[in-house]
Coordinates of C-alpha atoms in Angstrom, one line a residue:
Chain A
D1 CA 0.0 0.0 0.0
S2 CA 1.6 3.3 -1.2
G3 CA -0.6 5.5 1.0
V4 CA -2.1 7.2 -2.1
T5 CA -5.8 6.6 -2.7
Q6 CA -7.8 7.0 -5.8
T7 CA -11.5 6.9 -6.4
P8 CA -13.4 5.5 -8.1
K9 CA -11.6 2.3 -8.9
H10 CA -13.6 1.7 -12.0
L11 CA -15.7 4.1 -14.1
I12 CA -17.9 3.3 -17.1
T13 CA -19.5 6.1 -19.0
A14 CA -20.6 7.2 -22.4
T15 CA -19.1 9.4 -25.1
G16 CA -19.7 13.0 -24.5
Q17 CA -20.0 12.7 -20.8
R18 CA -17.9 14.3 -18.0
V19 CA -16.2 12.5 -15.1
T20 CA -14.1 13.5 -12.1
L21 CA -11.3 11.3 -10.8
R22 CA -10.1 11.9 -7.3
C23 CA -6.7 11.4 -5.7
S24 CA -5.6 11.7 -2.0
P25 CA -1.9 11.9 -1.7
R26 CA 0.2 10.4 1.1
S27 CA 0.1 12.3 4.3
G28 CA 2.4 15.2 4.1
D29 CA 3.1 15.0 0.4
L30 CA 2.7 18.3 -1.4
S31 CA 3.1 17.3 -5.0
V32 CA 0.5 15.4 -7.0
Y33 CA 1.1 14.1 -10.5
W34 CA -1.4 12.6 -12.9
Y35 CA -0.5 10.0 -15.5
Q36 CA -2.6 8.2 -18.2
Q37 CA -1.9 4.7 -19.4
S38 CA -3.6 3.5 -22.5
L39 CA -2.8 0.4 -24.5
D40 CA -1.2 2.2 -27.4
Q41 CA 0.5 5.1 -25.6
G42 CA 2.0 3.6 -22.5
L43 CA 2.3 5.7 -19.3
Q44 CA 2.1 9.4 -20.1
F45 CA 2.5 12.3 -17.8
L46 CA -0.5 14.7 -17.8
I47 CA 0.0 17.4 -15.1
H48 CA 1.8 18.2 -11.9
Y49 CA 0.6 20.3 -8.9
Y50 CA 2.6 21.4 -6.0
N51 CA 0.8 22.8 -2.9
G52 CA -2.1 23.9 -4.9
E53 CA -0.3 25.4 -7.8
E54 CA 0.2 24.0 -11.3
R55 CA 3.8 23.3 -11.9
A56 CA 4.0 21.4 -15.2
K57 CA 1.8 20.2 -18.0
G58 CA 2.4 17.3 -20.2
N59 CA 0.3 15.8 -23.0
I60 CA -3.0 16.8 -21.4
L61 CA -5.9 17.5 -23.7
E62 CA -7.8 20.8 -23.4
R63 CA -10.9 18.7 -22.5
F64 CA -9.0 17.7 -19.4
S65 CA -8.4 19.8 -16.4
A66 CA -7.1 19.3 -12.9
Q67 CA -6.8 21.1 -9.6
Q68 CA -5.3 20.6 -6.2
F69 CA -7.3 21.7 -3.2
P70 CA -6.1 23.3 0.1
D71 CA -6.3 19.9 1.8
L72 CA -3.9 18.7 -1.0
H73 CA -6.2 16.2 -2.6
S74 CA -6.5 16.5 -6.3
E75 CA -9.2 16.0 -8.9
L76 CA -8.8 15.3 -12.6
N77 CA -11.8 16.4 -14.7
L78 CA -12.3 14.8 -18.1
S79 CA -15.1 16.2 -20.3
S80 CA -16.6 15.6 -23.7
L81 CA -15.3 12.0 -23.4
E82 CA -14.2 10.1 -26.4
L83 CA -13.6 6.4 -26.9
G84 CA -9.9 7.0 -27.0
D85 CA -10.0 8.4 -23.4
S86 CA -10.5 4.9 -22.1
A87 CA -7.4 4.2 -20.1
L88 CA -6.0 3.7 -16.6
Y89 CA -5.4 7.0 -14.8
F90 CA -2.8 7.1 -12.1
C91 CA -2.0 9.8 -9.6
A92 CA 1.3 9.9 -7.7
S93 CA 2.5 12.0 -4.8
S94 CA 5.9 13.1 -3.5
T95 CA 7.5 15.7 -1.4
P96 CA 10.9 17.3 -2.1
R97 CA 13.4 17.1 0.7
G98 CA 15.9 19.9 0.8
G99 CA 15.1 20.7 -2.8
V100 CA 16.1 17.2 -3.9
Y101 CA 13.6 15.2 -6.0
N102 CA 12.5 12.1 -4.3
E103 CA 10.5 9.1 -5.4
Q104 CA 6.9 9.3 -6.5
F105 CA 4.3 7.0 -4.8
F106 CA 1.5 5.8 -7.1
G107 CA -2.1 5.1 -6.3
P108 CA -3.9 2.0 -7.6
G109 CA -5.4 3.9 -10.5
T110 CA -8.9 4.5 -11.9
R111 CA -9.9 2.4 -14.9
L112 CA -12.0 4.6 -17.2
T113 CA -14.1 2.9 -19.9
V114 CA -15.9 5.1 -22.4
L115 CA -18.6 3.3 -24.4
Chain B
D1 CA 15.2 14.2 -21.0
A2 CA 17.9 11.5 -21.5
K3 CA 16.9 8.7 -23.8
T4 CA 17.1 5.1 -22.5
T5 CA 17.5 1.7 -24.1
Q6 CA 16.3 -1.4 -22.3
P7 CA 15.8 -5.0 -23.5
T8 CA 12.2 -5.6 -24.4
S9 CA 11.9 -8.7 -22.4
M10 CA 14.0 -11.0 -20.1
D11 CA 13.5 -14.3 -18.3
C12 CA 14.9 -15.4 -15.0
A13 CA 14.6 -18.5 -12.9
E14 CA 13.0 -18.2 -9.5
G15 CA 15.6 -17.8 -6.8
R16 CA 18.3 -16.6 -9.2
A17 CA 19.6 -13.0 -9.5
A18 CA 17.8 -10.9 -12.2
N19 CA 20.1 -8.4 -13.8
L20 CA 18.3 -5.7 -15.8
P21 CA 20.5 -3.4 -18.0
C22 CA 19.7 0.1 -19.1
N23 CA 21.6 2.3 -21.4
H24 CA 21.3 6.1 -20.8
S25 CA 24.3 7.4 -22.7
T26 CA 22.9 11.0 -23.0
I27 CA 22.3 11.4 -19.3
S28 CA 23.4 14.8 -17.9
G29 CA 25.6 15.3 -14.9
N30 CA 22.8 16.2 -12.5
E31 CA 20.3 13.6 -13.6
Y32 CA 19.6 10.7 -11.2
V33 CA 18.8 7.2 -12.5
Y34 CA 15.5 6.0 -11.1
W35 CA 14.1 2.5 -11.4
Y36 CA 10.4 1.8 -11.2
R37 CA 8.4 -1.3 -11.9
Q38 CA 4.8 -2.0 -12.8
I39 CA 3.1 -5.2 -11.9
H40 CA 0.3 -5.9 -14.3
S41 CA -2.1 -2.9 -14.3
Q42 CA -1.1 -1.8 -10.8
G43 CA 0.4 1.6 -10.1
P44 CA 4.1 1.8 -10.8
Q45 CA 6.3 1.2 -7.8
Y46 CA 9.5 2.9 -6.9
I47 CA 12.5 0.6 -6.5
I48 CA 15.7 2.5 -6.2
H49 CA 17.7 5.4 -7.5
G50 CA 21.3 6.6 -7.7
L51 CA 23.5 9.4 -9.1
K52 CA 26.9 7.9 -9.5
N53 CA 27.6 5.5 -6.6
N54 CA 26.2 2.0 -6.4
E55 CA 23.1 1.8 -4.2
T56 CA 21.4 -1.0 -2.3
N57 CA 18.1 -1.2 -0.5
E58 CA 15.8 -3.9 0.7
M59 CA 14.4 -4.4 -2.8
A60 CA 17.4 -4.3 -5.1
S61 CA 20.9 -3.1 -5.9
L62 CA 21.8 -0.5 -8.5
I63 CA 25.1 -0.5 -10.3
I64 CA 26.0 2.6 -12.3
T65 CA 29.0 2.6 -14.6
E66 CA 31.8 5.1 -13.9
D67 CA 30.9 7.1 -17.0
R68 CA 27.2 7.0 -16.0
K69 CA 26.2 5.9 -19.4
S70 CA 24.6 2.7 -18.3
S71 CA 23.2 1.0 -15.2
T72 CA 22.1 -2.4 -14.0
L73 CA 19.3 -3.2 -11.6
I74 CA 19.9 -6.4 -9.7
L75 CA 17.1 -8.3 -7.9
P76 CA 19.3 -10.7 -5.9
H77 CA 16.8 -13.5 -5.4
A78 CA 14.0 -13.2 -7.8
T79 CA 10.5 -14.5 -6.9
L80 CA 7.4 -15.0 -8.9
R81 CA 6.1 -11.7 -7.5
D82 CA 8.9 -9.8 -9.2
T83 CA 7.3 -10.5 -12.6
A84 CA 6.7 -7.0 -13.9
V85 CA 7.7 -4.3 -16.4
Y86 CA 10.8 -2.5 -15.2
Y87 CA 11.5 1.1 -16.2
C88 CA 14.8 2.9 -16.0
I89 CA 14.2 6.7 -15.9
P90 CA 16.9 9.4 -15.7
I91 CA 15.5 12.5 -14.0
Q92 CA 16.5 15.8 -12.5
G93 CA 14.6 17.6 -9.9
A94 CA 10.9 17.3 -9.1
Q95 CA 10.0 16.5 -12.7
K96 CA 7.6 14.3 -14.4
L97 CA 8.5 10.7 -15.0
V98 CA 9.0 9.8 -18.6
F99 CA 8.3 6.1 -19.0
G100 CA 9.8 4.3 -22.0
Q101 CA 8.9 0.8 -23.0
G102 CA 10.7 -0.8 -20.2
T103 CA 11.8 -4.4 -19.8
R104 CA 9.2 -7.1 -19.3
L105 CA 10.8 -9.4 -16.7
T106 CA 9.3 -12.9 -16.3
I107 CA 10.3 -15.0 -13.4
N108 CA 9.9 -18.7 -14.1
P109 CA 9.3 -21.3 -11.4

């Protein structure tokens, strides 16, 4: 158990719909990262938040957005869903120590199926 | 980001040492080498990281060549539960992880 929780575990929805994925980082971790894993693209970085502020963006579609709340949990919002958005979505958390990058701890993921 | 080259797949007998190589010849001086693994559809799991010295923890050992252009992850006594995809990732700072194709390691009984 990494200490990172994600809900829901599974999500099935239809094209055109909007969903929200939730991530609670490990206690004390300030950074949250979101990754998408699809069969044809592998694990891809989407976005990074640190203590409520967006720090980096990867290959995140404009239909997707995220935020990190004051209690440090994060939500990834996916709208106007397409079949190709079906994937595993992982979040990870970490906290820098003395400015040095340290390991990311991943949650169990949310499996999104768009029908 | 430094590019990495890893074997697509490897096999190892249970109880033997599994040695997973990674080539990262374009790594920059302040990039650490991180290793993660992903057991089928689970969230990736951190294993170990190093800069230039060899490192060991309860999971594995990491050997980095003196020129830092390659490294080897060693699982000293592989078990069936070590069957996973292993990723070698050079990284600097609190940056995103860039996952390549990794090595699919199969531990055989």
